[in-house]
XYZ file of C-alpha atoms in Angstrom:
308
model
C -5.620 -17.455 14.785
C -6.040 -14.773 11.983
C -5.709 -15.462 8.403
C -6.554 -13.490 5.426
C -9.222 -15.430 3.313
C -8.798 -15.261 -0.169
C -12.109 -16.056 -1.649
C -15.487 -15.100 -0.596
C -16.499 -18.360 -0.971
C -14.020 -19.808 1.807
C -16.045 -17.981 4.291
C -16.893 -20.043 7.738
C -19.186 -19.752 10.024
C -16.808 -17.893 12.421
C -16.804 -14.968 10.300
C -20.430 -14.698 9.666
C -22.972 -12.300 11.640
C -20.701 -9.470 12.582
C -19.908 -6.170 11.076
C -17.921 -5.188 8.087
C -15.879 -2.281 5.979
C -15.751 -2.735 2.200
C -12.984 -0.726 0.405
C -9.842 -0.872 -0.763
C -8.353 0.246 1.654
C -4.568 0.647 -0.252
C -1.919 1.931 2.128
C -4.101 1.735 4.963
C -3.867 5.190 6.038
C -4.922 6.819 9.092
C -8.104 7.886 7.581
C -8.818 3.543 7.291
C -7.562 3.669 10.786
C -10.168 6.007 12.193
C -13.213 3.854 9.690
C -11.192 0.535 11.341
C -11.526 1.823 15.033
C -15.417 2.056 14.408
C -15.783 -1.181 13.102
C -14.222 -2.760 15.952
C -16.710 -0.692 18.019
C -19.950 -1.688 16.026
C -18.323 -5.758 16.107
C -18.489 -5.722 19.932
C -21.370 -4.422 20.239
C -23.221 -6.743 17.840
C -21.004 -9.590 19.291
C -19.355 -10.756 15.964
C -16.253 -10.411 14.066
C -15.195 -6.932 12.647
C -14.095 -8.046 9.131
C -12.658 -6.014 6.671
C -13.455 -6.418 3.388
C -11.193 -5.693 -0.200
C -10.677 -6.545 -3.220
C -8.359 -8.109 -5.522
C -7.528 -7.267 -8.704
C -8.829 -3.234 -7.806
C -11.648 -2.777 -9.889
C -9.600 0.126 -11.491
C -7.506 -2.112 -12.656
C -10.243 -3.597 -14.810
C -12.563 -0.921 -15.606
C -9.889 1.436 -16.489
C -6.624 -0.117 -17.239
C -5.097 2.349 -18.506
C -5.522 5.036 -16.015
C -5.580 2.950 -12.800
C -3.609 4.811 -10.127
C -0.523 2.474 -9.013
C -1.381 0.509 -5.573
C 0.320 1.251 -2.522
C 0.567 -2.187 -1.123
C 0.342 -5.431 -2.263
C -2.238 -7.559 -1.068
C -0.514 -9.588 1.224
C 1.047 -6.415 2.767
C -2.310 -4.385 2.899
C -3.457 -7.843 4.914
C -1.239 -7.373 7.421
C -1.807 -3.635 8.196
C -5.309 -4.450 7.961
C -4.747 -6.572 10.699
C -3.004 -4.639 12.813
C -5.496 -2.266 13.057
C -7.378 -4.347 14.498
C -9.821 -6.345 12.804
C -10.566 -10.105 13.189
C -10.014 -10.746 9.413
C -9.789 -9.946 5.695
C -11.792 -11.117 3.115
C -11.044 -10.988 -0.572
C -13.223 -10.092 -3.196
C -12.200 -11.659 -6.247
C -12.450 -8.758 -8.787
C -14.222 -10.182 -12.214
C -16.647 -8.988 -14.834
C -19.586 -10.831 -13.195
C -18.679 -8.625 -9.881
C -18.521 -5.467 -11.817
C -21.666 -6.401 -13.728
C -23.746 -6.576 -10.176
C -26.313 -3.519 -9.846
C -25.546 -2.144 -5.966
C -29.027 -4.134 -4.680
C -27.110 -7.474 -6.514
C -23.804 -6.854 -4.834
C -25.351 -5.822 -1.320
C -27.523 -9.037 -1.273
C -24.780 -11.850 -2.292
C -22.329 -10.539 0.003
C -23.580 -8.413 2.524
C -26.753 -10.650 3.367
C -25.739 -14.171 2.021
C -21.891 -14.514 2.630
C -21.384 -12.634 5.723
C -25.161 -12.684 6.838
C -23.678 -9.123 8.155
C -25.604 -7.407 11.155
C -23.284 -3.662 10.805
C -21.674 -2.100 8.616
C -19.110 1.390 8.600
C -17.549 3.186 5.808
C -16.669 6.511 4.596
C -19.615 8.960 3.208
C -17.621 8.845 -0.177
C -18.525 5.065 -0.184
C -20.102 4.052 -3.778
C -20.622 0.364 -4.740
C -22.344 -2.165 -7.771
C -22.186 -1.521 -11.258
C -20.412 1.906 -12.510
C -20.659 3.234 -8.654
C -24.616 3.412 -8.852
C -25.007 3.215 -5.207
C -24.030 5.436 -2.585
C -24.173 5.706 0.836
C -28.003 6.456 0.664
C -28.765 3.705 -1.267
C -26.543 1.729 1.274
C -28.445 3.091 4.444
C -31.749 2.592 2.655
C -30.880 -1.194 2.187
C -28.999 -1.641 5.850
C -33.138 -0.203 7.491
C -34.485 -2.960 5.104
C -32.568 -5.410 6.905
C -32.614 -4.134 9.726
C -28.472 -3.529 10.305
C -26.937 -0.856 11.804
C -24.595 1.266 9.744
C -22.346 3.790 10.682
C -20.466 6.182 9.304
C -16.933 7.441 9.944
C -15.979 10.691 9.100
C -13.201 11.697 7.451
C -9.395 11.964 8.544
C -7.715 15.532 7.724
C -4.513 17.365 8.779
C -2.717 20.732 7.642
C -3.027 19.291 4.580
C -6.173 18.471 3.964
C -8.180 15.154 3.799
C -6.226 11.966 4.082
C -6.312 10.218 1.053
C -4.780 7.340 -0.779
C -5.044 9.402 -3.810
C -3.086 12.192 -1.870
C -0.035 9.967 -0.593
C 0.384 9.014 -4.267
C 0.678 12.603 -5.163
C 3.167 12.767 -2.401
C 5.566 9.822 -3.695
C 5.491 10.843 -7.201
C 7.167 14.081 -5.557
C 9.395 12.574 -3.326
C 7.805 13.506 -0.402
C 8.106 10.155 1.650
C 8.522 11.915 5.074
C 5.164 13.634 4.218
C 2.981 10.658 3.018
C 4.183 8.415 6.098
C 2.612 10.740 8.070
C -0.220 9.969 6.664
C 0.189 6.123 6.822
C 0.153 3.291 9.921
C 3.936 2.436 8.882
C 6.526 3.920 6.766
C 5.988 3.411 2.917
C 7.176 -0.033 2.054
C 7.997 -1.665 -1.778
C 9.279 -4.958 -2.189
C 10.945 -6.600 -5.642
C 13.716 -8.715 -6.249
C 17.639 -8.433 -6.709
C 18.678 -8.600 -10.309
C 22.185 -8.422 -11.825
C 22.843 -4.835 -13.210
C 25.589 -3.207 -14.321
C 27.722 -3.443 -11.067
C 29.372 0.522 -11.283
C 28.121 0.947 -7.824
C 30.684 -2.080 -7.196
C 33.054 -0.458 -9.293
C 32.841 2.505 -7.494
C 33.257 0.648 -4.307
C 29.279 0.968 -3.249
C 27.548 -1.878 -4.213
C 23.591 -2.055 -4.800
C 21.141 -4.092 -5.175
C 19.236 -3.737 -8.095
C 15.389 -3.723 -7.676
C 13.329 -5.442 -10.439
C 9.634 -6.978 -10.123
C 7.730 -4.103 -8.114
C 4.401 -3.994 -7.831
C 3.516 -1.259 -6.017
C 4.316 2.264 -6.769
C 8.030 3.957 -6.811
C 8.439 6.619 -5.181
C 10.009 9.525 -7.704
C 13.490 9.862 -8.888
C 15.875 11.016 -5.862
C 17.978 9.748 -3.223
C 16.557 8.265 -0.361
C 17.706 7.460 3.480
C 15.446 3.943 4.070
C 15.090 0.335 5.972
C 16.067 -2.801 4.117
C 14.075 -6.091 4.982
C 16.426 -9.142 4.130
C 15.156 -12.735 3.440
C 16.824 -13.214 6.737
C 15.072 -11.095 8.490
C 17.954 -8.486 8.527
C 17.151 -5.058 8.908
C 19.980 -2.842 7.275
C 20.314 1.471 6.848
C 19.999 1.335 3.042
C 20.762 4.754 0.987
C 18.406 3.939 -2.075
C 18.863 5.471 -5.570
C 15.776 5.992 -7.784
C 15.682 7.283 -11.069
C 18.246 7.556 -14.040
C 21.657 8.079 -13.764
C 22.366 10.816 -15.816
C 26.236 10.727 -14.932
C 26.549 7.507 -17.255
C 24.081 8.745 -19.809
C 21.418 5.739 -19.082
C 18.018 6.872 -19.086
C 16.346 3.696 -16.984
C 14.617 4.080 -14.152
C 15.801 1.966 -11.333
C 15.471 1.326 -7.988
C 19.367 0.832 -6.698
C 19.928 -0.081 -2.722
C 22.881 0.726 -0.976
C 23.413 -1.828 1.910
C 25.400 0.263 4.654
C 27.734 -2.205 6.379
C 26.679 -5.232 4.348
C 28.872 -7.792 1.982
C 27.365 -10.482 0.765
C 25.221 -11.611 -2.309
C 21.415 -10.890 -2.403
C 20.950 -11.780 -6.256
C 17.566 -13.289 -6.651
C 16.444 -12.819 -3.212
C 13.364 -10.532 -2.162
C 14.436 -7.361 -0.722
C 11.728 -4.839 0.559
C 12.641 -0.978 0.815
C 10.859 0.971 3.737
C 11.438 5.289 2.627
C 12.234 7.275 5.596
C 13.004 10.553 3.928
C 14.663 11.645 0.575
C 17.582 12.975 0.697
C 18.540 14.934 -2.457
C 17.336 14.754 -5.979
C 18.919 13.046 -9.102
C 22.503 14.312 -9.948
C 24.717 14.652 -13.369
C 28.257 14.637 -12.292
C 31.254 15.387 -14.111
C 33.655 12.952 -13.175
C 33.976 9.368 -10.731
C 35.393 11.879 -8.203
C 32.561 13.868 -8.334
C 30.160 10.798 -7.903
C 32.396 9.442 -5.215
C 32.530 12.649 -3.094
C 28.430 12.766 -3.412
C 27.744 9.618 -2.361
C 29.920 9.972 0.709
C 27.860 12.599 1.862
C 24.498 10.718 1.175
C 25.516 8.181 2.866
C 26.543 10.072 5.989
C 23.401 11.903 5.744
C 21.580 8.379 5.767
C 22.874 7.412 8.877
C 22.101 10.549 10.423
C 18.331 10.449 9.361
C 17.751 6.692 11.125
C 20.211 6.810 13.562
């Protein structure tokens, strides 16, 4: 039975003496799935595990706080995809000062050698690792021939639009473009948070929503979107989701406001996760109620047409 192993230091026996991926692999796009694919390869051969390895806080996060790029997936989520593609299991780096201090000959030899006793390794050719990215993947194939490990690695993913990237499917969200960046992921972009009380016009209006608060990953940008809703339950609803302000009522927030189609019912304080399909239009000022009322007719007709 998989599991997803929090700490280094929880590692079994089980999981030592087979080959591994370090990275952070956030939104496990197909690019991961092609790096993935080899690892399973190199694992059979060797006759281990394939384990793939991440981290937790990013080490953005802590070496630049204040320009760390918003993650795609939460840990538990980039788990499972991780999973799904394959691999045996998913170890977590604890990210700390004393792992950021590491020079890349430190880091390779506590992890690599000591707590996986690895015999492979794959990852990108953009792969850099110990202290302020001093090693690269020549430094990382010079120390797999000293101990004698095979290392491979997988070449890059591209399309029409050039190289898959993490940093590119952000780009994407921040424009709206969900339809585009799921091409570029295993599964449709995903956020989760929880239902909080707002200021109930949708109600008003006679369209309820469900009022996102405690996300963690990134928000897509403002618009109108046609998505999946993940209930508690287990539910999975047509949602017409509203991110942004709302300029009609002159409130400046940014929120995250899901429309359950053919739903009554209350989800306050429940977790609620939001999986994009496409957007749908972009943030509107109208005049009057009417106005509004009219719109979001037609959005929501236009959501049932995009996942019907």
């Amino acid at each position: 039975m998989v599991k997803l192993h929090r700490s280094v230091d929880t590692i079994g026996g089980q999981l030592r003496g087979g080959a591994i991926s370090i990275g952070n692999f956030d939104g496990v796009h197909r690019g991961h799935v092609a790096l993935l694919a080899e690892l399973r390869m190199l694992a059979n051969e060797l006759g281990g595990p394939a384990i793939a390895v991440t981290f937790d806080p990013s080490p953005a996060s802590i070496l630049r706080p204040d320009k760390a790029p918003p993650q795609l997936t939460t840990l538990s989520r980039r788990s499972d995809l991780l999973l799904s593609c394959g691999v045996d299991d998913v170890v977590v780096c604890h990210t700390d000062a004393k792992l950021l201090s590491q020079s890349p000959e430190q880091f390779f030899q506590q992890l690599v050698i000591e707590q996986l006793a690895a015999k492979g390794m794959v990852e990108g050719p953009n792969f850099y690792f110990g202290k302020q990215r001093a090693g690269d993947i020549r430094a990382l194939e010079k120390l797999c021939a000293e101990h004698k490990m095979r290392l491979r690695i997988a070449l890059p993913q591209g399309d029409g639009q050039g190289l898959v990237s993490s940093t590119r499917i952000r780009e994407q969200l921040a424009a709206g473009e969900v339809k585009l960046a799921n091409e570029s992921l295993t599964q449709p972009y995903r956020l989760a948070g929880q239902v909080a009380r707002g200021a109930a016009r949708g109600r008003q209006l006679g369209f309820p929503t469900a009022n996102l608060e405690q996300i963690e990953t990134m928000i897509p940008g403002p618009g109108v979107y046609a998505c999946r809703a993940r209930l508690e339950s287990g539910s999975v609803l047509v949602a017409a989701t509203h991110i942004g302000p709302n300029p009609t009522f002159a409130d400046s927030e940014i929120k995250v406001e899901v429309h359950l189609l053919d739903f009554s019912g209350d989800l306050y304080d429940q977790k609620l996760e939001v999986e994009f399909v496409t957007r749908v239009r972009g943030v509107m000022r109208f005049s009057s109620s009417a106005e509004l009322i009219e719109q979001l007719q037609l959005d929501i007709a236009q959501t049932r047409r995009e996942i019907s």
